[in-house]
CSV table of C-alpha atoms in Angstrom, one decimal:
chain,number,residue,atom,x,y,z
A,1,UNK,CA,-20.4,12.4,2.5
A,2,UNK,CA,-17.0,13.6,1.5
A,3,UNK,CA,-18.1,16.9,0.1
A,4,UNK,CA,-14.6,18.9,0.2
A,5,UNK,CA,-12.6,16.2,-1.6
A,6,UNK,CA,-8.8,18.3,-1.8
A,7,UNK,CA,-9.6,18.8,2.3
A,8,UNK,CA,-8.3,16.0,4.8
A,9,UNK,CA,-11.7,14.4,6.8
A,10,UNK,CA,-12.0,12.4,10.2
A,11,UNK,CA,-14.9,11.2,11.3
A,12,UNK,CA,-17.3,13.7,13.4
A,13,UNK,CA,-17.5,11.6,16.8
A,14,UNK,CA,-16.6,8.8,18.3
A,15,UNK,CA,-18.8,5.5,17.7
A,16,UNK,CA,-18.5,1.5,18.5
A,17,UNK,CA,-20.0,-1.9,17.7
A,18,UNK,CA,-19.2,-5.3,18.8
A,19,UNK,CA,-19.5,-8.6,17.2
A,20,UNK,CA,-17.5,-11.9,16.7
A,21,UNK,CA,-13.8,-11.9,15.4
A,22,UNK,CA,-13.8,-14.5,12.6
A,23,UNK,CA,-10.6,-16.5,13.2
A,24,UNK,CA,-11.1,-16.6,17.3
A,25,UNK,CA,-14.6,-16.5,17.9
A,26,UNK,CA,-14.4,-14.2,20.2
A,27,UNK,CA,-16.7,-11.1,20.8
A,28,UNK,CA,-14.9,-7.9,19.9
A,29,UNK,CA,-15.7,-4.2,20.0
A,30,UNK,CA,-14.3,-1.6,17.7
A,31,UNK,CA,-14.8,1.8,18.3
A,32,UNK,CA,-13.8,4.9,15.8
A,33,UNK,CA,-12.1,7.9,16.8
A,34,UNK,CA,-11.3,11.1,14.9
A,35,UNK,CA,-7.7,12.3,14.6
A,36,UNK,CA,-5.9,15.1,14.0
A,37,UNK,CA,-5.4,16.3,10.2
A,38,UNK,CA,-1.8,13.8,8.8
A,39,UNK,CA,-2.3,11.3,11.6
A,40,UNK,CA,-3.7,8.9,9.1
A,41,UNK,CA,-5.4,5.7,10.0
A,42,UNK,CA,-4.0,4.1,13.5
A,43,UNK,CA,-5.1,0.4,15.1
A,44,UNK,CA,-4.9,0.6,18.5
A,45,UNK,CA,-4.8,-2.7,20.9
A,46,UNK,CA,-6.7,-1.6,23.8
A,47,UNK,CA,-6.5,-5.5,25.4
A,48,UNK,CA,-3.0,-4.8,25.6
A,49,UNK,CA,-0.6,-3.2,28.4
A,50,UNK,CA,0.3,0.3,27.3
A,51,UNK,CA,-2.2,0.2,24.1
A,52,UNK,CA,0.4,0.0,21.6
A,53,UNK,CA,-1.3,1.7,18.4
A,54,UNK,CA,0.1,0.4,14.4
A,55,UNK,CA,0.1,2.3,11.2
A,56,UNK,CA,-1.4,1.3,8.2
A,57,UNK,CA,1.9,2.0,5.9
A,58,UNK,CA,2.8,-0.7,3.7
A,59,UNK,CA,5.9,-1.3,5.5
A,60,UNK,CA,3.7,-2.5,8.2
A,61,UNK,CA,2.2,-5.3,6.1
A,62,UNK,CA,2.6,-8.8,7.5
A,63,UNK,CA,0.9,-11.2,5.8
A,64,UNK,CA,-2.0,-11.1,2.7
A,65,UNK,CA,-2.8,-15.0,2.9
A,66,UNK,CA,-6.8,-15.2,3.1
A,67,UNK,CA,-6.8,-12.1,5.2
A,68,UNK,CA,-4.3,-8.8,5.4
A,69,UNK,CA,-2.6,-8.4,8.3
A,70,UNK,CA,-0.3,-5.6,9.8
A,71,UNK,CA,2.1,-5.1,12.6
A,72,UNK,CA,4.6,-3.7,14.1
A,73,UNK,CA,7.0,-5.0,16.3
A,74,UNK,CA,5.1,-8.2,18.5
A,75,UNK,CA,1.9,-6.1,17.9
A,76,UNK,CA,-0.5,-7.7,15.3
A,77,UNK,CA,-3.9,-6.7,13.9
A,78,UNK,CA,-5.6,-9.3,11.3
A,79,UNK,CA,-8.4,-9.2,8.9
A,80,UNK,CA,-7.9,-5.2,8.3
A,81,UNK,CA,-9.2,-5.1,4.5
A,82,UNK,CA,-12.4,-4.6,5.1
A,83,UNK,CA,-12.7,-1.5,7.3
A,84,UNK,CA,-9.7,0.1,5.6
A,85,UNK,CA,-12.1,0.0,2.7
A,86,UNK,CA,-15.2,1.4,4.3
A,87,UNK,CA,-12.6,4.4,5.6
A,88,UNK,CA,-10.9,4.9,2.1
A,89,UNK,CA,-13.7,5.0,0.1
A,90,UNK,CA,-16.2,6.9,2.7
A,91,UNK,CA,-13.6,9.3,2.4
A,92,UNK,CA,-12.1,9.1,5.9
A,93,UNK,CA,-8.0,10.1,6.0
A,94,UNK,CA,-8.0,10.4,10.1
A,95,UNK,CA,-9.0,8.1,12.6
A,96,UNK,CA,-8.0,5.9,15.2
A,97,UNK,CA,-10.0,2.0,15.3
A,98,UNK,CA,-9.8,1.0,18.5
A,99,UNK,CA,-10.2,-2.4,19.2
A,100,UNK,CA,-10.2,-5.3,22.6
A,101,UNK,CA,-8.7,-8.2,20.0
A,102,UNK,CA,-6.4,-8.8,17.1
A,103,UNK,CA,-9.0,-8.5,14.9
A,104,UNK,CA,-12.0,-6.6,14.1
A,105,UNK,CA,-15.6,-8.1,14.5
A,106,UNK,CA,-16.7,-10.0,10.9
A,107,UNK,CA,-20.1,-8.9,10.6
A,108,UNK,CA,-21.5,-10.4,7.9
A,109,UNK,CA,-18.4,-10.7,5.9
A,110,UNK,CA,-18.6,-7.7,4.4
A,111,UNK,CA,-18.3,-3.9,4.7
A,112,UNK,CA,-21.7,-2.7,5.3
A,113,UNK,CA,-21.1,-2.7,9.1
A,114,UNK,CA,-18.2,-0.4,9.1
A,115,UNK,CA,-20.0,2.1,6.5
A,116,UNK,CA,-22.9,2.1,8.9
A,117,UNK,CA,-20.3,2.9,11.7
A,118,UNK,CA,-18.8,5.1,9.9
A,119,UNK,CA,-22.6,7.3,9.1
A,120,UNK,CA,-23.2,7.0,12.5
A,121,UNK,CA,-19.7,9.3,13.9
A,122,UNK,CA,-20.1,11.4,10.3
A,123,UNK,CA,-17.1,12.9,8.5
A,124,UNK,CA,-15.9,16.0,8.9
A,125,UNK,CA,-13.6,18.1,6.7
A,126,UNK,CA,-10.0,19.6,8.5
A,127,UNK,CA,-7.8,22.8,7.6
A,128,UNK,CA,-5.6,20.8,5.7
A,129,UNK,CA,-5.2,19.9,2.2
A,130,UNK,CA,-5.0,16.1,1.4
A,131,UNK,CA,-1.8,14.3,-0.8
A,132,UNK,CA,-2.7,12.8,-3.8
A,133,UNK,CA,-0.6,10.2,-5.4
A,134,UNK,CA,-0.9,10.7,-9.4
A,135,UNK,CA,0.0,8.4,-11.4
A,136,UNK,CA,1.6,9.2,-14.5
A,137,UNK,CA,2.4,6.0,-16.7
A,138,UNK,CA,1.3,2.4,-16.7
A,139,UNK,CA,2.8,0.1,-13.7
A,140,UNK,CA,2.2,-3.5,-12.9
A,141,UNK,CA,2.7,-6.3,-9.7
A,142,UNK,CA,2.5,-10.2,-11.0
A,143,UNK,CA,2.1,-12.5,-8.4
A,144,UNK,CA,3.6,-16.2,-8.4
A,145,UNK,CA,-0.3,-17.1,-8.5
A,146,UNK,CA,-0.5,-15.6,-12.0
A,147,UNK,CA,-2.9,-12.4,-10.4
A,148,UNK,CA,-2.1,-9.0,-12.0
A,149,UNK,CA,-2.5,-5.7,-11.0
A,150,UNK,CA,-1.8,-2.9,-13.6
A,151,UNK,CA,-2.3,1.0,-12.4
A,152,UNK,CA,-3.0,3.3,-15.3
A,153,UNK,CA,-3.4,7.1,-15.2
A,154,UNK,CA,-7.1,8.5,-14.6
A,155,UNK,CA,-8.5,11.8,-13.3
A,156,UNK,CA,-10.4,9.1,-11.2
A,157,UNK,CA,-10.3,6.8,-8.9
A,158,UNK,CA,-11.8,3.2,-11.1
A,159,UNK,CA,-11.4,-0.1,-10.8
A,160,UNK,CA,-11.5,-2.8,-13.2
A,161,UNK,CA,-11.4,-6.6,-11.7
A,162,UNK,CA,-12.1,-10.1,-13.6
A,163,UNK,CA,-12.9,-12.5,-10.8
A,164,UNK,CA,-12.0,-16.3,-11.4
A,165,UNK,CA,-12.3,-19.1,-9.1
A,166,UNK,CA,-10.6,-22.4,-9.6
A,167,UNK,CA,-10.8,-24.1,-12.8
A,168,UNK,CA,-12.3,-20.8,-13.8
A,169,UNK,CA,-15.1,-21.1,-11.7
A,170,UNK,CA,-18.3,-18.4,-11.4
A,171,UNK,CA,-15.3,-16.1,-13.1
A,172,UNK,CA,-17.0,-12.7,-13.4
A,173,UNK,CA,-15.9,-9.1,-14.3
A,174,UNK,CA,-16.8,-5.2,-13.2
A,175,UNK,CA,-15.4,-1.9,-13.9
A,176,UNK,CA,-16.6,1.1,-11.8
A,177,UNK,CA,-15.9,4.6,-10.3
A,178,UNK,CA,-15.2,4.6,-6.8
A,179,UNK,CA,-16.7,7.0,-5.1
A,180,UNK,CA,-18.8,6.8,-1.1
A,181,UNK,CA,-22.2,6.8,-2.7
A,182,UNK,CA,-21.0,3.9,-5.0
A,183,UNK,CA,-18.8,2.2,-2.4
A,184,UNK,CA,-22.0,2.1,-0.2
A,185,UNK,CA,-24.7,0.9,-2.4
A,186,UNK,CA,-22.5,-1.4,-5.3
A,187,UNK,CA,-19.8,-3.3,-3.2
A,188,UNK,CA,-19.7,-2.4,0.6
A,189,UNK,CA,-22.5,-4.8,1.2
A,190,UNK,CA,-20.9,-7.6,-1.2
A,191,UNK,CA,-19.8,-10.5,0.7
A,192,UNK,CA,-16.7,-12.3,1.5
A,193,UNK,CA,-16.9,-15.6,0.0
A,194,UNK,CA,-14.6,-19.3,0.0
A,195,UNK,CA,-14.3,-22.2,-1.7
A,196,UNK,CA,-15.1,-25.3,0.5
A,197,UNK,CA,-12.3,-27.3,-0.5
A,198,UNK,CA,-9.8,-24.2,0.5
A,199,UNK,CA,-11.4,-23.8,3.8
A,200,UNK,CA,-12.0,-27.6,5.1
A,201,UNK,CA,-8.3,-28.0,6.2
A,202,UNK,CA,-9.2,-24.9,8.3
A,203,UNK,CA,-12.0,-25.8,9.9
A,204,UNK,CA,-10.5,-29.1,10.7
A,205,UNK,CA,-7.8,-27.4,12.6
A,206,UNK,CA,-10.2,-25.3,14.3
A,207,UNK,CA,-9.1,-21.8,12.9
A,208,UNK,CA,-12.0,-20.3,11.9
A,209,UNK,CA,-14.0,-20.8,15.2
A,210,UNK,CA,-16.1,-17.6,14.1
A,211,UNK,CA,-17.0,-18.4,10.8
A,212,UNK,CA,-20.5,-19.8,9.7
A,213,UNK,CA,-22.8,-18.9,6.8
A,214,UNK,CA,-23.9,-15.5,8.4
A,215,UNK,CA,-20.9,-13.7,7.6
A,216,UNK,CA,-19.4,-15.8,4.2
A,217,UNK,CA,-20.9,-17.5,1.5
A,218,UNK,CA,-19.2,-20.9,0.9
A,219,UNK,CA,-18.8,-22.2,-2.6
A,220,UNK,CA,-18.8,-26.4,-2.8
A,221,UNK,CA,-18.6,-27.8,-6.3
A,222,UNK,CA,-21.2,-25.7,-8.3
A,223,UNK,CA,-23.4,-25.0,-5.1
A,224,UNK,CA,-23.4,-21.6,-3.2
A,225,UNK,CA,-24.2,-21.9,0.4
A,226,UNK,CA,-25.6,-18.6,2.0
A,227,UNK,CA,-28.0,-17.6,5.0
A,228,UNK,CA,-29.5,-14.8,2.4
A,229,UNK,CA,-30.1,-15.1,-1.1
A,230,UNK,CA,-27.5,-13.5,-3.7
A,231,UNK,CA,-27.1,-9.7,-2.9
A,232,UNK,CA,-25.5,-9.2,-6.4
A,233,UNK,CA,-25.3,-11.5,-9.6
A,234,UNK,CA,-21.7,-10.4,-9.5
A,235,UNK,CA,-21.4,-10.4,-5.5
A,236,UNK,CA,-17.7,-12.1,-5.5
A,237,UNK,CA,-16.4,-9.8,-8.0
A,238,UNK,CA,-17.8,-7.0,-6.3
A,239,UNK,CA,-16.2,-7.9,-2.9
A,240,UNK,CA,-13.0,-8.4,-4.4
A,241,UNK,CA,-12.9,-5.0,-5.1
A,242,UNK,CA,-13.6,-4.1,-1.5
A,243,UNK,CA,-10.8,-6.0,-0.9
A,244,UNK,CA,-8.5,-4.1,-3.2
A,245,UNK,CA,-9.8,-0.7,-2.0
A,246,UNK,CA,-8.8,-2.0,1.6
A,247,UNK,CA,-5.6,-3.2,0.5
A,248,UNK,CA,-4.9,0.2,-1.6
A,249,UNK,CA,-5.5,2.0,1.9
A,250,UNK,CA,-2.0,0.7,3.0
A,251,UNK,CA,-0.3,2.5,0.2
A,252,UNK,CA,1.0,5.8,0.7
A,253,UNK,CA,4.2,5.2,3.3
A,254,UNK,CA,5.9,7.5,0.8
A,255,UNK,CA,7.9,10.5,1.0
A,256,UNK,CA,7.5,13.7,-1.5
A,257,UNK,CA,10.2,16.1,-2.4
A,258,UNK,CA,10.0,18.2,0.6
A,259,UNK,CA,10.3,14.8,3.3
A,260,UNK,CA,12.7,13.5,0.8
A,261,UNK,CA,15.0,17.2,0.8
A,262,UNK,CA,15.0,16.6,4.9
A,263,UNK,CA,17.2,13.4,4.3
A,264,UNK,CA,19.4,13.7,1.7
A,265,UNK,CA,22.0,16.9,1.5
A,266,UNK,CA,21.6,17.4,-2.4
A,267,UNK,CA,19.7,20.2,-3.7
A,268,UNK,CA,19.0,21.4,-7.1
A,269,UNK,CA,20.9,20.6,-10.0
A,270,UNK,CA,22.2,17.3,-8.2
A,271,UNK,CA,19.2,16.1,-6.3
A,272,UNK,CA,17.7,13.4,-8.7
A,273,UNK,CA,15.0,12.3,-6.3
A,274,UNK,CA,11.1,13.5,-7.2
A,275,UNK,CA,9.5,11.1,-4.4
A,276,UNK,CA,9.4,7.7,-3.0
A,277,UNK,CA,6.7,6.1,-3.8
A,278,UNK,CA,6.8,3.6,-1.2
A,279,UNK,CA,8.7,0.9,0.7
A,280,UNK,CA,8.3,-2.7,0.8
A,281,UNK,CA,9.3,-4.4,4.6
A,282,UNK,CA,12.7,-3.6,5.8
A,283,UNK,CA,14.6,-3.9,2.9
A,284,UNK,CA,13.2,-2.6,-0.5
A,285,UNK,CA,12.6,1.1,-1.8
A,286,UNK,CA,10.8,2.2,-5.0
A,287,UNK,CA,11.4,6.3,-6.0
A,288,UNK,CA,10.5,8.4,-9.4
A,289,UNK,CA,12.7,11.1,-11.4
A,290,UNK,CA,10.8,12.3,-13.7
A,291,UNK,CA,13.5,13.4,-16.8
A,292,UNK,CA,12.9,16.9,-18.3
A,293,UNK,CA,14.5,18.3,-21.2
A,294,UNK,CA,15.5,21.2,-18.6
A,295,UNK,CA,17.3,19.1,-16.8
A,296,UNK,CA,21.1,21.2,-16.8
A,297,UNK,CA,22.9,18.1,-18.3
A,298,UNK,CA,21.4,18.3,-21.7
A,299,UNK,CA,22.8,21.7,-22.3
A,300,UNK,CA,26.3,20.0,-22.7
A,301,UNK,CA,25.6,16.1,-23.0
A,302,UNK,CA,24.7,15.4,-26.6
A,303,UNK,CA,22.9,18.3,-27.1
A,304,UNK,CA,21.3,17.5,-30.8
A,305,UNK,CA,20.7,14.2,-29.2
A,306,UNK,CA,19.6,14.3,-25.4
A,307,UNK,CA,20.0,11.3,-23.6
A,308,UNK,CA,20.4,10.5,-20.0
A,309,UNK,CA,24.3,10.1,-18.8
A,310,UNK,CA,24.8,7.1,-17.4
A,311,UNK,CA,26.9,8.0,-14.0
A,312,UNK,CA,23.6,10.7,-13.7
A,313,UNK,CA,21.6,7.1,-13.4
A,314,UNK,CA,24.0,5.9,-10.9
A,315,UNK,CA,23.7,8.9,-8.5
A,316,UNK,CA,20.1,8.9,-8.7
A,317,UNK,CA,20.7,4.8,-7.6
A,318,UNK,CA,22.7,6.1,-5.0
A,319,UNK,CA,20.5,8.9,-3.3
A,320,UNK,CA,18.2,6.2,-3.7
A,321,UNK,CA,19.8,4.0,-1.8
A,322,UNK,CA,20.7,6.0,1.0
A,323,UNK,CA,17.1,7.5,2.0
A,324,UNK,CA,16.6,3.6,2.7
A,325,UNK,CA,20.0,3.7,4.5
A,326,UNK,CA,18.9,6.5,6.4
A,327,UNK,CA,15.3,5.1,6.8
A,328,UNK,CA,16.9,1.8,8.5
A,329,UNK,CA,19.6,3.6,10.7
A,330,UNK,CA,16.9,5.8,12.2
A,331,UNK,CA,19.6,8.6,13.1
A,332,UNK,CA,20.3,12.3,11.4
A,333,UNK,CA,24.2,12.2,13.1
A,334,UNK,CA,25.6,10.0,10.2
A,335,UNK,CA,25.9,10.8,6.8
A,336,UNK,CA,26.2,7.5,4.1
A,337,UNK,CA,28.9,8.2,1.7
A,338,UNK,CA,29.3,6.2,-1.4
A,339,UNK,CA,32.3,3.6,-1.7
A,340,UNK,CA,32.3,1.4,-4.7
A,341,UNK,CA,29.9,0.4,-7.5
A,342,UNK,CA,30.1,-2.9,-9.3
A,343,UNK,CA,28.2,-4.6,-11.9
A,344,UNK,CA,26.9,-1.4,-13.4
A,345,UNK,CA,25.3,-1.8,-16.6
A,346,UNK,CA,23.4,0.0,-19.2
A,347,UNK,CA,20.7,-1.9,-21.1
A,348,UNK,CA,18.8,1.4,-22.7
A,349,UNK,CA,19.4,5.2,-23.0
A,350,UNK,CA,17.3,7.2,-21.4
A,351,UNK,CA,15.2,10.0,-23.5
A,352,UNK,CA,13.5,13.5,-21.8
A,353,UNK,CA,9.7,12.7,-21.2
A,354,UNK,CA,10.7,9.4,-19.0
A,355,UNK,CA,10.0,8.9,-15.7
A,356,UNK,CA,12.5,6.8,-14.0
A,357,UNK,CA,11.5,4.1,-11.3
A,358,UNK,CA,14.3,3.8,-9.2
A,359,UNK,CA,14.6,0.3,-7.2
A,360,UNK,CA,17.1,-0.6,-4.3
A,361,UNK,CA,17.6,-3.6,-2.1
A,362,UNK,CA,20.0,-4.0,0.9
A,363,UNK,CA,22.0,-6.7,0.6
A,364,UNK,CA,24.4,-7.1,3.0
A,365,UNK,CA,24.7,-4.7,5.9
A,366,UNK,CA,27.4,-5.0,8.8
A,367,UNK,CA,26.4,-3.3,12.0
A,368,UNK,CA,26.2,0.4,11.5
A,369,UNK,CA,29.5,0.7,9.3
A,370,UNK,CA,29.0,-0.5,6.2
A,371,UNK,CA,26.0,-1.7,3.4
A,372,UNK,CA,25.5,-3.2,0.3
A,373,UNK,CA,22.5,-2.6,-1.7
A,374,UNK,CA,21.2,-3.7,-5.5
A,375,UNK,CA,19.8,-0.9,-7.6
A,376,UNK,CA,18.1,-0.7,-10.8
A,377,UNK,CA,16.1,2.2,-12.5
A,378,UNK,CA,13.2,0.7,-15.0
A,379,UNK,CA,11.6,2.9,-17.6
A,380,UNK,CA,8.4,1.9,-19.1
A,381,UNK,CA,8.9,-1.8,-17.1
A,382,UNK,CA,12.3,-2.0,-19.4
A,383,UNK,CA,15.5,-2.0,-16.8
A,384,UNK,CA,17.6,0.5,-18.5
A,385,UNK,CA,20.5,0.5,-15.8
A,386,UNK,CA,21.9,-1.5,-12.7
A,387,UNK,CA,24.6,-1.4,-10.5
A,388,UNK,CA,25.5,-3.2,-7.0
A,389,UNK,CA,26.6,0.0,-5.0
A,390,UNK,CA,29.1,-0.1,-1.3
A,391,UNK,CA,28.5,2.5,1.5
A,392,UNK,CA,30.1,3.3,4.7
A,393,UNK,CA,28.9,5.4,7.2
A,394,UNK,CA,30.6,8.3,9.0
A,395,UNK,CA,29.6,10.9,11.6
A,396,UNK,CA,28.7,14.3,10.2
């Protein structure tokens, strides 16, 4: 559908459907809208006074227990993994879902509804070019469950997903391209699916008042329970790669070079920020710096042996550390000037050809005045250095 992939798209019209929200039971209707090119994807809570609308960034993310949820402020929308799939994969970078509940209808527990919906309004290209992330080296997320997600570079978009339920049960495995005719015939229509024994306590307390065999198939012992037959051999490995595409959608609440040149005051030689790649809540910030042998400090730092200085490490820590700063405080009248750094170590030296990953925390923060933040910069998932660094803030 998406014929002009390096273009932005929103969807050509507006277009609704109603059906029953899983946890409540209650009917809801969810209607698309386009938007205008770098508005991204916005819920909006039309049962609520003023219709407040909520971003899908991952620093919106609430909870991922059974279902994904996002919010911000009191404002909550549930069970968003599904038609952030259908959009992401059907190629849809614009839109607003407008909705009368805190969650969208179920269907029948899969995506099929929402790429239907989606047909119906069409996409349509926009006079803008899109923003890709690339990914350049291996990186990896371990869960305390034991899941693991590794991201490896590819010219495009695949994903590989072993499926196992408990005590390895019906475990099953896929690799495939994602692309909107694929996402429409091989795993929008695949199912959501539950095992009985996790779901019991829930229907005992009454919390899934919209759930039934139309729109889930329910797994008891070696028995699957379905109104339809099967649609795939592989059907739960198949629809837990919808949910990954849906959960992928939430990524990009990252800044490149340009956004990233608006906050901080350094500028070429001394800015040491490529992008951030993202934020997680309130707290936590994840950039790059790519290392180039151009890079002015090799001319004079061991020149027949390059390697990264160490205080360079701990500026790019601290530029870091203040786009979060800056990110929290919300105002462009104070500047965040650097105080003290303890704990700094060095574990490894750092070569041209890395790419830096460049983590900080806040720790401590009192009012406006001062913060504490943890820092580290990992090459290759090895931490090569740390520090705990002190701001304060002052007026410009």
């Amino acid at each position: 559908m998406a014929s002009t992939p390096e273009f932005q798209h929103t969807v050509g019209k507006a277009a609704s459907f109603t059906g029953t929200a899983l946890h409540t039971g209650d009917k809801v209707t969810l209607k698309l809208h386009p938007a205008p090119v770098d508005h991204g994807i916005k819920f909006k809570r039309k049962d609520l006074q003023d219709e407040p609308t909520i971003d899908t960034k991952i620093e919106n993310l609430k909870t991922v227990e059974r279902a994904t949820t996002i919010g911000e402020g009191s404002v909550r929308v549930h069970t968003v993994e599904h038609i952030l799939a259908a959009l992401s994969a059907m190629g849809v970078d614009n839109a607003i879902v407008e909705m009368d509940a805190n969650e969208p209808p179920i269907g029948d527990g899969s995506a099929q509804p929402y790429v239907d919906l989606i047909k119906k309004a069409g996409v349509m290209a926009q006079e803008e070019r899109r923003k890709f992330f690339d990914v350049r080296e291996p990186m990896h997320v371990e869960a305390k469950t034991g899941a693991l997600l590794v991201l490896l570079p590819d010219d495009k978009f695949r994903i590989s997903c072993t499926q196992a339920g408990p005590n390895n049960r019906f475990a099953q495995f896929l690799s495939m391209e994602i692309t909107p005719t694929s996402f429409e015939s091989e795993i929008g229509p695949a199912r959501t699916f539950v095992y009985y024994e996790d779901v019991e306590p829930l229907m005992e307390k009454n919390l899934i008042k919209g759930g039934s065999l139309e729109n889930a198939i329910v797994v008891r012992g070696e028995a699957v329970l379905s109104k339809e037959p099967l649609r795939f051999p592989d059907e739960f490995v198949r629809h837990k790669i919808l949910d990954i595409i849906g959960d992928l959608a939430l990524g990009d609440s990252g800044l490149d070079t340009r956004e990233v040149m608006k906050i901080l005051p350094h500028r070429y030689p001394f800015l040491m920020v490529d992008r951030v790649i993202g934020f997680e809540g309130e707290n936590k910030i994840t950039a790059i710096k790519s290392i180039t042998i151009n890079e002015p400090f090799f001319q004079g730092h061991f020149p027949g042996h390059p390697v990264m200085p160490g205080v360079m490490q701990v500026e790019a820590m601290a530029q870091v550390a203040s786009i979060l700063l800056f990110k929290l405080t919300k105002t462009s009248s104070r500047v965040g000037y650097f105080m003290s750094a303890d704990q700094v170590k060095f574990r490894k030296p750092v070569f041209p050809g890395d790419t830096i990953f460049i983590h900080a925390e806040l720790t401590r923060a009192r009012g406006n005045r001062m913060a504490k933040t943890k820092c580290y910069c990992v090459v290759n998932d090895a931490v090569v250095s740390e520090g705990e660094l002190m701001f304060t803030f002052l007026d410009k």
